[in-house]
Coordinates of C-alpha atoms in Angstrom, one line a residue:
Chain B
M1 CA 0.0 0.0 0.0
S2 CA 1.3 3.4 -0.8
K3 CA 2.1 5.8 2.0
K4 CA 2.1 9.5 2.5
V5 CA 5.6 10.5 3.7
L6 CA 6.9 13.6 5.4
V7 CA 10.6 14.5 4.8
L8 CA 12.4 17.1 6.9
G9 CA 14.6 19.3 4.8
E10 CA 17.5 20.5 6.8
V11 CA 18.8 24.0 6.0
R12 CA 22.3 25.1 7.1
E13 CA 23.6 28.5 6.4
G14 CA 21.0 29.1 3.8
S15 CA 21.4 25.8 1.8
L16 CA 19.8 22.4 2.0
R17 CA 22.1 19.7 3.2
N18 CA 22.8 16.8 0.9
V19 CA 21.3 14.3 3.3
S20 CA 17.9 16.0 2.8
F21 CA 18.0 15.0 -0.9
E22 CA 19.0 11.4 0.1
A23 CA 16.1 11.5 2.6
I24 CA 13.7 12.3 -0.3
A25 CA 15.0 9.3 -2.2
A26 CA 14.4 7.1 0.9
A27 CA 10.9 8.6 1.3
K28 CA 10.1 7.9 -2.4
Q29 CA 10.9 4.2 -1.8
I30 CA 8.9 4.0 1.5
A31 CA 6.0 5.9 -0.2
D32 CA 5.7 3.3 -2.9
G33 CA 3.8 5.6 -5.2
G34 CA 2.3 7.7 -2.3
E35 CA 2.9 11.4 -1.8
V36 CA 6.2 12.7 -0.6
V37 CA 5.8 16.0 1.3
G38 CA 8.9 18.1 2.0
V39 CA 8.9 20.0 5.3
L40 CA 11.0 23.2 5.9
I41 CA 11.3 24.7 9.4
G42 CA 13.2 27.9 10.1
D43 CA 13.3 31.6 9.5
G44 CA 13.7 32.8 5.9
I45 CA 14.1 29.3 4.5
A46 CA 11.1 29.0 2.1
S47 CA 13.4 30.0 -0.9
V48 CA 14.9 26.5 -1.0
A49 CA 11.5 24.8 -1.3
S50 CA 11.8 24.4 -5.1
E51 CA 15.0 22.5 -4.6
L52 CA 13.2 19.9 -2.5
V53 CA 10.7 19.5 -5.4
A54 CA 13.5 19.3 -8.0
Y55 CA 14.9 16.4 -6.0
G56 CA 11.6 14.5 -5.9
A57 CA 9.2 16.0 -3.3
D58 CA 5.6 16.3 -4.6
R59 CA 5.0 19.5 -2.5
V60 CA 6.4 21.4 0.4
V61 CA 5.0 22.7 3.7
T62 CA 6.9 25.4 5.5
V63 CA 6.8 26.9 9.0
E64 CA 8.7 30.1 9.4
H65 CA 9.0 32.1 12.7
P66 CA 11.7 34.3 14.2
H67 CA 12.0 31.8 17.1
L68 CA 13.0 29.1 14.6
K69 CA 16.1 31.0 13.4
A70 CA 18.2 28.6 15.6
Y71 CA 17.3 25.0 16.1
T72 CA 15.8 24.1 19.5
S73 CA 14.0 20.8 20.1
D74 CA 11.1 22.8 21.6
G75 CA 10.7 25.2 18.6
F76 CA 11.2 22.7 15.9
G77 CA 9.1 20.1 17.8
Q78 CA 6.2 22.5 17.9
A79 CA 6.5 23.3 14.2
F80 CA 6.9 19.7 13.1
M81 CA 4.0 18.5 15.2
A82 CA 1.7 21.2 13.8
I83 CA 2.5 19.9 10.3
A84 CA 2.2 16.3 11.4
E85 CA -1.3 17.0 12.8
Q86 CA -2.3 18.7 9.6
E87 CA -0.9 16.1 7.2
N88 CA -1.4 12.8 9.2
P89 CA 1.7 11.1 7.6
E90 CA 2.1 7.3 7.5
A91 CA 5.8 7.7 7.4
I92 CA 8.5 10.3 8.3
V93 CA 12.1 10.5 7.2
F94 CA 14.8 12.7 8.8
G95 CA 18.6 12.8 8.2
H96 CA 20.6 11.1 10.9
T97 CA 22.4 14.4 11.6
A98 CA 22.9 16.3 14.9
L99 CA 19.5 18.0 14.4
G100 CA 17.8 14.8 13.2
K101 CA 19.2 12.8 16.1
D102 CA 18.1 15.4 18.6
L103 CA 14.6 16.0 17.2
S104 CA 13.4 12.6 16.0
P105 CA 13.0 10.9 19.4
K106 CA 10.9 13.8 20.6
I107 CA 8.6 13.5 17.6
A108 CA 8.4 9.7 17.9
S109 CA 7.5 10.1 21.6
K110 CA 4.7 12.5 20.8
L111 CA 3.4 10.3 18.0
Q112 CA 3.8 7.2 20.3
S113 CA 5.7 5.6 17.4
G114 CA 8.8 3.5 16.9
L115 CA 11.8 5.1 15.3
I116 CA 14.5 3.4 13.3
S117 CA 17.6 5.4 13.6
D118 CA 20.7 5.5 11.4
V119 CA 19.4 3.6 8.4
T120 CA 22.0 2.8 5.7
E121 CA 19.8 0.8 3.3
I122 CA 16.2 0.2 2.5
E123 CA 15.0 -3.1 1.0
G124 CA 11.5 -3.3 -0.6
A125 CA 8.9 -0.6 -0.5
G126 CA 5.7 0.5 1.2
D127 CA 4.4 -1.9 3.9
T128 CA 7.0 -4.6 3.3
A129 CA 10.0 -2.3 3.5
L130 CA 12.9 -3.6 5.6
F131 CA 15.5 -1.2 7.1
I132 CA 19.1 -2.0 7.5
R133 CA 21.2 -0.3 10.2
P134 CA 24.6 -0.8 11.7
I135 CA 24.7 -2.0 15.3
Y136 CA 27.7 -2.5 17.6
S137 CA 29.3 0.5 15.8
G138 CA 29.2 -1.2 12.4
K139 CA 30.6 -4.5 13.6
A140 CA 27.2 -6.0 12.7
F141 CA 24.0 -5.1 10.9
E142 CA 20.4 -5.6 11.7
K143 CA 17.5 -5.7 9.4
V144 CA 14.3 -4.4 11.1
K145 CA 10.7 -3.7 10.3
V146 CA 7.9 -1.7 11.8
K147 CA 5.6 -3.8 13.8
D148 CA 3.1 -1.2 14.8
G149 CA 2.4 2.4 14.0
I150 CA 3.9 4.9 11.5
V151 CA 7.2 4.2 9.7
F152 CA 9.7 6.8 11.2
V153 CA 13.4 6.5 10.1
T154 CA 16.5 8.6 10.2
I155 CA 19.0 7.9 7.4
R156 CA 22.8 8.0 7.7
P157 CA 24.3 10.6 5.3
N158 CA 26.2 9.3 2.3
N159 CA 24.5 5.9 2.0
I160 CA 21.3 6.3 0.1
A161 CA 21.7 7.9 -3.4
P162 CA 19.6 11.0 -4.1
L163 CA 17.4 11.1 -7.2
V164 CA 18.6 13.0 -10.2
K165 CA 17.8 16.7 -9.8
D166 CA 15.0 17.8 -12.2
E167 CA 14.4 21.5 -12.3
S168 CA 11.4 21.1 -14.5
R169 CA 9.4 19.3 -11.7
T170 CA 6.7 21.5 -10.0
G171 CA 5.0 21.3 -6.7
S172 CA 3.0 23.6 -4.4
V173 CA 4.6 25.3 -1.5
A174 CA 2.3 26.1 1.4
A175 CA 3.2 28.1 4.5
I176 CA 1.4 27.3 7.7
S177 CA 1.6 29.6 10.7
V178 CA 2.4 28.1 14.1
D179 CA 2.7 30.0 17.4
I180 CA 6.1 29.1 18.7
T181 CA 6.1 29.6 22.5
N182 CA 7.8 28.5 25.7
L183 CA 11.3 27.8 24.3
R184 CA 13.2 26.3 27.3
T185 CA 16.6 26.6 25.6
I186 CA 18.3 29.8 24.5
I187 CA 21.1 29.4 22.0
K188 CA 23.8 31.9 22.8
E189 CA 26.4 31.2 20.1
V190 CA 27.8 28.5 17.8
V191 CA 31.6 28.2 17.6
R192 CA 32.6 26.7 14.3
K193 CA 35.5 24.3 14.5
S194 CA 35.1 22.1 11.5
T195 CA 37.5 22.5 8.6
A196 CA 36.4 24.7 5.7
G197 CA 32.8 24.0 6.4
V198 CA 32.9 20.3 5.3
D199 CA 31.0 18.3 7.8
L200 CA 32.8 15.1 8.8
S201 CA 29.7 12.9 8.7
E202 CA 28.7 14.1 5.2
A203 CA 32.2 14.5 3.7
K204 CA 32.9 12.4 0.5
V205 CA 36.6 12.4 1.5
V206 CA 38.0 12.0 5.0
V207 CA 41.7 12.4 5.8
A208 CA 42.2 11.0 9.3
G209 CA 45.3 11.2 11.5
G210 CA 46.4 9.0 14.4
R211 CA 49.3 9.0 16.9
G212 CA 51.7 8.9 14.0
V213 CA 50.8 12.6 13.3
K214 CA 52.8 13.3 16.5
S215 CA 51.6 16.8 17.3
E216 CA 48.9 19.4 16.7
E217 CA 51.1 21.0 14.0
G218 CA 51.4 17.5 12.4
F219 CA 47.8 17.8 11.3
A220 CA 48.6 20.7 8.9
P221 CA 49.5 18.5 5.9
L222 CA 46.4 16.4 6.5
K223 CA 44.3 19.6 6.5
E224 CA 45.9 20.7 3.3
L225 CA 45.2 17.3 1.7
A226 CA 41.6 17.4 2.9
N227 CA 41.2 20.9 1.4
V228 CA 42.7 19.8 -2.0
L229 CA 40.2 17.0 -2.1
G230 CA 37.2 19.0 -0.7
G231 CA 37.1 16.7 2.3
A232 CA 37.2 16.9 6.1
V233 CA 39.8 16.0 8.7
G234 CA 39.2 13.3 11.2
A235 CA 41.3 11.6 13.9
S236 CA 41.7 8.4 15.9
R237 CA 41.1 8.3 19.6
G238 CA 44.9 8.1 20.1
A239 CA 45.4 11.5 18.5
C240 CA 42.6 13.1 20.5
D241 CA 43.8 11.6 23.8
A242 CA 47.3 13.0 23.0
D243 CA 45.7 16.5 22.5
Y244 CA 46.8 16.8 18.9
C245 CA 43.2 17.7 18.0
D246 CA 39.7 18.2 19.3
Y247 CA 37.5 15.3 20.4
S248 CA 34.9 16.5 17.9
L249 CA 37.2 15.0 15.1
Q250 CA 37.3 11.6 16.7
I251 CA 36.2 8.7 14.5
G252 CA 35.5 5.4 16.1
Q253 CA 33.3 3.4 18.5
T254 CA 33.2 6.4 20.9
G255 CA 33.2 9.3 18.4
K256 CA 31.8 9.7 14.9
V257 CA 30.9 7.0 12.4
V258 CA 31.8 8.0 8.9
T259 CA 31.2 6.3 5.5
P260 CA 32.9 8.5 2.9
D261 CA 33.8 7.5 -0.7
L262 CA 37.4 7.8 0.3
Y263 CA 39.0 7.4 3.7
I264 CA 42.7 8.1 4.0
A265 CA 44.1 6.9 7.3
A266 CA 47.5 8.4 8.1
G267 CA 49.6 7.2 11.0
I268 CA 46.6 5.2 12.4
S269 CA 47.4 1.7 13.6
G270 CA 43.8 0.5 13.2
A271 CA 42.5 -0.5 16.7
I272 CA 39.2 -2.3 16.6
Q273 CA 37.4 0.7 18.1
H274 CA 38.7 2.9 15.3
L275 CA 37.7 0.4 12.6
A276 CA 34.2 0.5 14.0
G277 CA 33.9 4.1 12.9
M278 CA 35.2 3.9 9.4
S279 CA 35.4 0.3 8.0
N280 CA 32.2 0.8 6.0
S281 CA 33.9 3.6 3.9
K282 CA 33.8 2.8 0.2
V283 CA 37.6 3.0 -0.4
I284 CA 40.2 3.0 2.4
V285 CA 43.8 4.1 1.9
A286 CA 46.3 3.4 4.7
I287 CA 49.6 5.2 5.1
N288 CA 51.7 3.8 8.0
K289 CA 55.3 3.2 8.7
D290 CA 54.6 -0.1 10.3
P291 CA 53.8 -2.8 7.6
E292 CA 52.2 -4.9 10.3
A293 CA 49.7 -2.2 11.3
N294 CA 46.1 -3.6 11.6
I295 CA 44.8 -0.8 9.4
F296 CA 46.3 -2.5 6.3
K297 CA 43.9 -5.4 6.9
V298 CA 40.9 -3.2 6.0
A299 CA 42.6 -1.0 3.5
D300 CA 42.0 -1.3 -0.2
Y301 CA 45.3 0.4 -0.9
G302 CA 48.3 0.8 1.3
I303 CA 51.5 2.7 1.3
V304 CA 54.2 1.7 3.9
G305 CA 56.0 4.9 4.6
D306 CA 56.3 8.1 6.7
L307 CA 53.1 10.1 6.4
F308 CA 55.1 13.3 6.4
E309 CA 56.8 12.2 3.2
V310 CA 53.8 10.6 1.6
I311 CA 51.1 13.3 2.2
P312 CA 53.0 16.2 0.6
L313 CA 53.6 14.0 -2.5
L314 CA 49.9 13.1 -2.5
I315 CA 49.0 16.7 -2.4
E316 CA 51.2 17.4 -5.4
E317 CA 49.8 14.5 -7.4
F318 CA 46.1 15.3 -6.6
K319 CA 46.7 19.0 -7.5
A320 CA 48.3 17.8 -10.8
L321 CA 45.3 15.5 -11.4
K322 CA 42.9 18.4 -10.9
V323 CA 44.8 20.6 -13.3
N324 CA 44.8 17.9 -16.0
A325 CA 41.1 17.1 -15.5
Chain A
M1 CA 20.1 18.1 43.8
N2 CA 18.2 14.9 43.1
I3 CA 20.3 13.4 40.3
F4 CA 19.5 10.3 38.2
V5 CA 21.8 8.6 35.7
L6 CA 20.6 6.1 33.1
V7 CA 23.1 3.4 32.4
K8 CA 23.2 0.4 30.1
R9 CA 25.3 -2.7 30.2
T10 CA 27.0 -3.2 26.8
F11 CA 29.6 -5.4 25.2
D12 CA 33.2 -4.4 25.8
T13 CA 34.5 -2.3 23.0
E14 CA 37.2 -4.9 22.4
E15 CA 34.8 -7.7 21.8
K16 CA 34.5 -9.4 18.5
I17 CA 30.9 -9.9 17.4
V18 CA 29.8 -13.4 16.7
V19 CA 26.4 -14.1 15.2
A20 CA 24.8 -17.6 15.5
G21 CA 21.2 -18.5 15.0
G22 CA 20.4 -15.0 14.0
K23 CA 21.5 -13.6 17.4
I24 CA 24.6 -11.9 18.7
Q25 CA 26.4 -14.5 20.9
E26 CA 26.9 -13.3 24.5
D27 CA 28.6 -16.3 25.9
G28 CA 32.0 -15.5 27.3
A29 CA 31.8 -11.9 26.2
E30 CA 33.0 -9.2 28.5
F31 CA 30.4 -6.6 29.5
I32 CA 31.0 -3.0 30.6
I33 CA 29.1 0.2 31.4
N34 CA 28.3 1.8 28.0
P35 CA 31.3 4.2 27.6
Y36 CA 29.1 7.3 27.1
D37 CA 27.2 6.5 30.3
E38 CA 30.5 6.6 32.2
Y39 CA 30.8 10.3 31.3
A40 CA 27.2 10.8 32.6
I41 CA 28.0 9.0 35.9
E42 CA 31.2 11.0 36.4
E43 CA 29.4 14.3 35.7
A44 CA 26.6 13.4 38.2
I45 CA 29.2 12.6 40.9
Q46 CA 31.0 15.9 40.3
K47 CA 27.8 17.9 40.4
R48 CA 26.6 16.2 43.6
D49 CA 30.0 16.8 45.3
A50 CA 29.8 20.5 44.3
L51 CA 26.1 21.2 44.9
G52 CA 25.0 18.5 47.4
G53 CA 22.3 15.9 46.9
K54 CA 22.1 12.3 45.8
V55 CA 23.0 10.3 42.7
T56 CA 20.9 7.3 41.8
V57 CA 21.9 5.1 38.8
V58 CA 19.1 3.3 37.0
T59 CA 19.2 0.5 34.5
I60 CA 16.8 -1.8 32.7
G61 CA 18.0 -5.4 32.2
G62 CA 18.5 -8.7 33.8
E63 CA 20.4 -9.9 37.0
D64 CA 23.7 -9.6 35.1
A65 CA 23.4 -5.8 35.0
E66 CA 23.9 -5.7 38.8
K67 CA 27.6 -5.8 38.1
Q68 CA 27.6 -2.6 36.1
L69 CA 25.4 -0.9 38.8
R70 CA 27.9 -1.9 41.5
T71 CA 30.7 -0.4 39.4
A72 CA 28.7 2.9 39.2
L73 CA 28.2 2.7 43.0
A74 CA 32.0 2.1 43.4
M75 CA 32.7 5.2 41.3
G76 CA 30.7 7.2 43.8
A77 CA 26.9 7.0 43.0
D78 CA 24.8 6.7 46.2
E79 CA 22.0 4.3 45.1
A80 CA 21.2 2.0 42.3
V81 CA 18.0 0.7 40.8
L82 CA 17.7 -2.4 38.6
I83 CA 14.4 -2.6 36.7
N84 CA 14.4 -6.3 35.9
T85 CA 12.4 -7.2 32.8
E86 CA 14.0 -10.6 32.3
D87 CA 10.9 -12.6 33.3
D88 CA 8.3 -10.3 31.8
L89 CA 9.5 -9.2 28.4
D90 CA 11.2 -11.0 25.6
E91 CA 12.1 -7.8 23.7
L92 CA 12.5 -4.2 24.3
D93 CA 12.8 -1.2 22.0
Q94 CA 13.4 2.5 22.6
Y95 CA 9.7 3.1 22.9
S96 CA 9.3 0.5 25.7
S97 CA 12.5 1.4 27.5
A98 CA 11.5 5.1 27.6
Y99 CA 8.0 4.2 28.8
I100 CA 9.4 2.0 31.7
L101 CA 11.9 4.6 32.8
A102 CA 9.2 7.3 32.7
E103 CA 6.9 5.2 34.9
Y104 CA 9.8 4.8 37.4
L105 CA 10.9 8.5 37.3
K106 CA 7.5 10.3 37.1
D107 CA 7.1 10.8 40.9
K108 CA 10.8 11.1 41.7
E109 CA 11.1 14.8 41.3
A110 CA 14.4 14.6 39.5
D111 CA 16.3 17.9 39.1
L112 CA 18.8 16.5 36.7
I113 CA 18.8 13.3 34.6
L114 CA 22.0 12.2 32.8
A115 CA 22.6 9.6 30.2
G116 CA 25.1 8.7 27.5
N117 CA 24.3 10.2 24.1
V118 CA 24.2 6.8 22.5
A119 CA 24.8 3.2 23.5
I120 CA 27.5 1.5 21.5
D121 CA 25.5 -1.6 21.0
G122 CA 22.1 -0.5 19.6
G123 CA 23.3 2.9 18.6
S124 CA 20.0 4.6 18.4
G125 CA 20.4 7.5 21.0
Q126 CA 16.7 7.7 21.5
V127 CA 15.9 6.8 25.0
G128 CA 17.1 10.0 26.8
P129 CA 15.1 12.5 24.6
R130 CA 12.1 10.2 24.6
L131 CA 12.1 10.0 28.4
A132 CA 12.4 13.7 28.7
D133 CA 9.4 14.2 26.5
L134 CA 7.4 11.7 28.5
L135 CA 8.3 13.5 31.7
G136 CA 7.6 16.9 30.2
I137 CA 11.1 18.2 30.9
N138 CA 13.6 19.8 28.6
Y139 CA 16.6 18.0 27.2
V140 CA 20.0 18.8 25.7
T141 CA 22.0 16.1 23.8
T142 CA 25.7 15.5 23.2
I143 CA 26.9 17.9 25.9
T144 CA 30.6 18.6 26.5
S145 CA 30.2 21.1 29.4
L146 CA 27.7 21.6 32.1
E147 CA 27.5 24.5 34.6
I148 CA 24.7 24.7 37.1
E149 CA 23.9 27.8 39.3
G150 CA 20.7 27.5 41.2
T151 CA 18.2 26.4 38.6
N152 CA 20.1 28.1 35.8
V153 CA 22.1 25.9 33.5
K154 CA 24.8 26.8 31.0
I155 CA 25.8 24.1 28.5
V156 CA 28.2 23.6 25.6
R157 CA 27.1 20.8 23.2
D158 CA 28.8 19.2 20.3
I159 CA 27.0 19.6 17.0
E160 CA 28.9 17.6 14.3
G161 CA 32.2 19.1 15.3
D162 CA 31.0 22.6 16.1
S163 CA 30.2 23.8 19.6
E164 CA 26.9 25.3 20.6
V165 CA 26.6 27.4 23.7
L166 CA 23.2 27.5 25.3
E167 CA 21.3 28.4 28.4
T168 CA 18.4 26.5 30.0
S169 CA 17.1 25.6 33.4
L170 CA 16.4 22.7 35.7
P171 CA 14.7 20.2 35.7
L172 CA 16.6 18.9 32.7
L173 CA 17.8 15.7 31.0
V174 CA 21.2 15.8 29.3
T175 CA 23.1 13.2 27.3
A176 CA 26.9 13.1 27.5
Q177 CA 29.4 13.4 24.7
Q178 CA 33.0 12.4 24.9
G179 CA 35.1 15.3 26.2
L180 CA 32.6 16.1 29.0
N181 CA 35.0 14.9 31.7
E182 CA 37.5 12.1 32.5
P183 CA 35.5 9.3 34.1
R184 CA 37.3 8.0 37.3
Y185 CA 38.2 4.4 37.9
P186 CA 36.5 2.9 41.0
S187 CA 39.0 3.0 43.9
L188 CA 39.5 0.0 46.2
P189 CA 37.7 1.7 49.2
G190 CA 35.0 2.7 46.6
I191 CA 34.5 -0.9 45.7
M192 CA 34.3 -2.0 49.3
K193 CA 31.8 0.8 50.1
A194 CA 29.7 -0.1 47.0
K195 CA 28.9 -3.5 48.4
K196 CA 26.9 -1.9 51.2
K197 CA 25.2 0.8 49.1
P198 CA 21.5 0.2 48.4
L199 CA 20.6 -1.6 45.2
A200 CA 16.9 -2.0 44.7
E201 CA 15.3 -4.4 42.2
L202 CA 12.0 -3.6 40.6
E203 CA 9.8 -5.5 38.2
L204 CA 7.1 -4.2 35.8
D205 CA 4.4 -5.1 38.5
D206 CA 6.1 -2.8 41.0
L207 CA 5.7 0.1 38.5
N208 CA 2.1 -0.9 37.6
I209 CA 3.1 -1.5 34.0
D210 CA 1.1 -3.9 31.9
E211 CA 3.1 -5.9 29.4
D212 CA 0.8 -4.6 26.6
D213 CA 1.8 -1.0 27.5
V214 CA 5.3 -1.8 26.5
A215 CA 4.8 -3.9 23.4
V216 CA 7.6 -3.1 20.9
K217 CA 7.0 -1.0 17.8
I218 CA 10.0 -2.2 15.9
E219 CA 11.0 -5.8 15.2
T220 CA 14.4 -7.2 14.3
V221 CA 14.1 -9.6 11.3
E222 CA 17.8 -10.5 10.9
I223 CA 21.2 -9.8 12.3
Y224 CA 24.3 -10.4 10.2
L225 CA 28.0 -9.5 10.0
P226 CA 29.3 -7.1 7.3
P227 CA 30.8 -8.9 4.3
Q228 CA 34.5 -9.8 4.7
K229 CA 36.7 -7.4 2.7
A230 CA 39.2 -9.0 0.4
A231 CA 42.8 -8.1 1.4
G232 CA 43.9 -4.8 0.0
R233 CA 47.0 -4.0 -2.1
V234 CA 50.1 -2.7 -0.4
L235 CA 52.0 -0.8 -3.1
A236 CA 55.7 -1.3 -3.6
G237 CA 58.6 0.5 -5.3
E238 CA 60.0 4.0 -5.0
L239 CA 57.8 6.3 -2.8
Q240 CA 57.2 8.9 -5.5
A241 CA 56.1 6.1 -7.9
Q242 CA 53.8 4.6 -5.2
V243 CA 52.1 7.9 -4.7
K244 CA 51.6 8.3 -8.5
E245 CA 50.2 4.8 -8.7
L246 CA 47.9 5.4 -5.7
V247 CA 46.4 8.5 -7.2
N248 CA 46.0 6.7 -10.6
L249 CA 44.2 3.8 -8.9
L250 CA 41.9 6.1 -6.9
H251 CA 41.1 7.9 -10.1
S252 CA 40.8 5.1 -12.7
E253 CA 40.1 1.9 -10.7
A254 CA 38.2 3.0 -7.6
K255 CA 36.9 6.1 -9.3
V256 CA 36.5 8.0 -6.1
I257 CA 38.5 11.0 -7.2

């Protein structure tokens, strides 16, 4: 049976995040011919509505309010629930992002529904859809289904391919007005730490350093390589514990889980906890002085050598490749 | 300060996962307190020491979870509660766990509830925010700093690598992110004292919960291991040539660049 699906479009610094387009593709599959309704919540965000339609949404509902300029679970919760009450969806899709992770349990609680978090793959469609998600930090996978109530999922960035953008698609955009009140959290400021605005969890390329990077300054060539490739910098727990970098960069069992197209591990030995955070990356490159390092067991390509020699050479080669392309 | 900490017994991070008969094999595996919950316990103890009050650690599980509760008591928590569902329920999901915890906590007048931001086994990160919603209190997830003055609370939270500074007030539920503190190891005197600290055991009946109230919404169909990766290629030759070859392979063979 076809389903009506709500998809939350996530806007950051004026632009829709890639994961929102992936969420529409997931929603299409769950909808099984049913309607896919894009949802935009914020302040001054309605202008991106047509982009949701171009990526496959049938129409878009927006809630704008000055109190929705910054995300709070209270504000966005009130806005989303107002839309849910109006639309009565049979399924909901969010991105498994900081915002999606924070908001989805609240909405699921209010709707008294289940919630399947961090989905990486969907099998089948409509009522018979099965959802695959990593457990034990990616050391295993589980396939789950909804037993009772609405289908509510959050999808992991970089795993479900978005539909091809089609600017000729049209769909209505309707604003509904919601009184946003009683916000219990006041956002004072956001301190940006991530490199060049590329989000680690959404990056197509991740350059990660471990203890072999030896110092905070040692991360400089990794950052340069990440910039050349339009990627983000990550780190192993060892590098974070040694204070070479901020914990926000940590990839692993405690830390972030990433699945980029290309993961370059530099000076990382490959402890099981680190592998849990990156082993599902599409292509893994290991650079390590120790030929016995565990990281070579999961790497597609390996170079045994000093990262401080290898990375500058890599930067030159990638730059040359870009020029020739 | 009436402080509660939600803890979960999980596989040790070093454990290899073995699947047999469609289930994760637990025989012989080492179990620990979920690492993110350790940050929550540590923060609770520090806040109690600074502001006074009591720290109660709560878990849902079977008899085996007593060991993790004793560890939390040895770290410095005052009391522990095991909500034992072993005899009543075959399966739990985030909906049912949050429901059970809410029934337990609804009349406890908690000022502060702490939990890990995610458990490293199921990895859903839902139970904390769901519980806060059921209790009608505010929540803040993935926090890296917590300051409390009276009922005013100042928090720094991690949002995908960036830091958000915010203000809110008690009562509040927070979930801990790595970097919040350095969890202590239980001391020997702590371990001795923990043996005498109160550890209460409750069942669904004691909370007036009917099994139907906590029927799961999500069902696991299958559990499996990721496909084994074929061994990769370690390049050889002069370093400059290796790097050239690698970039070529990434471009032409793997097609990721």
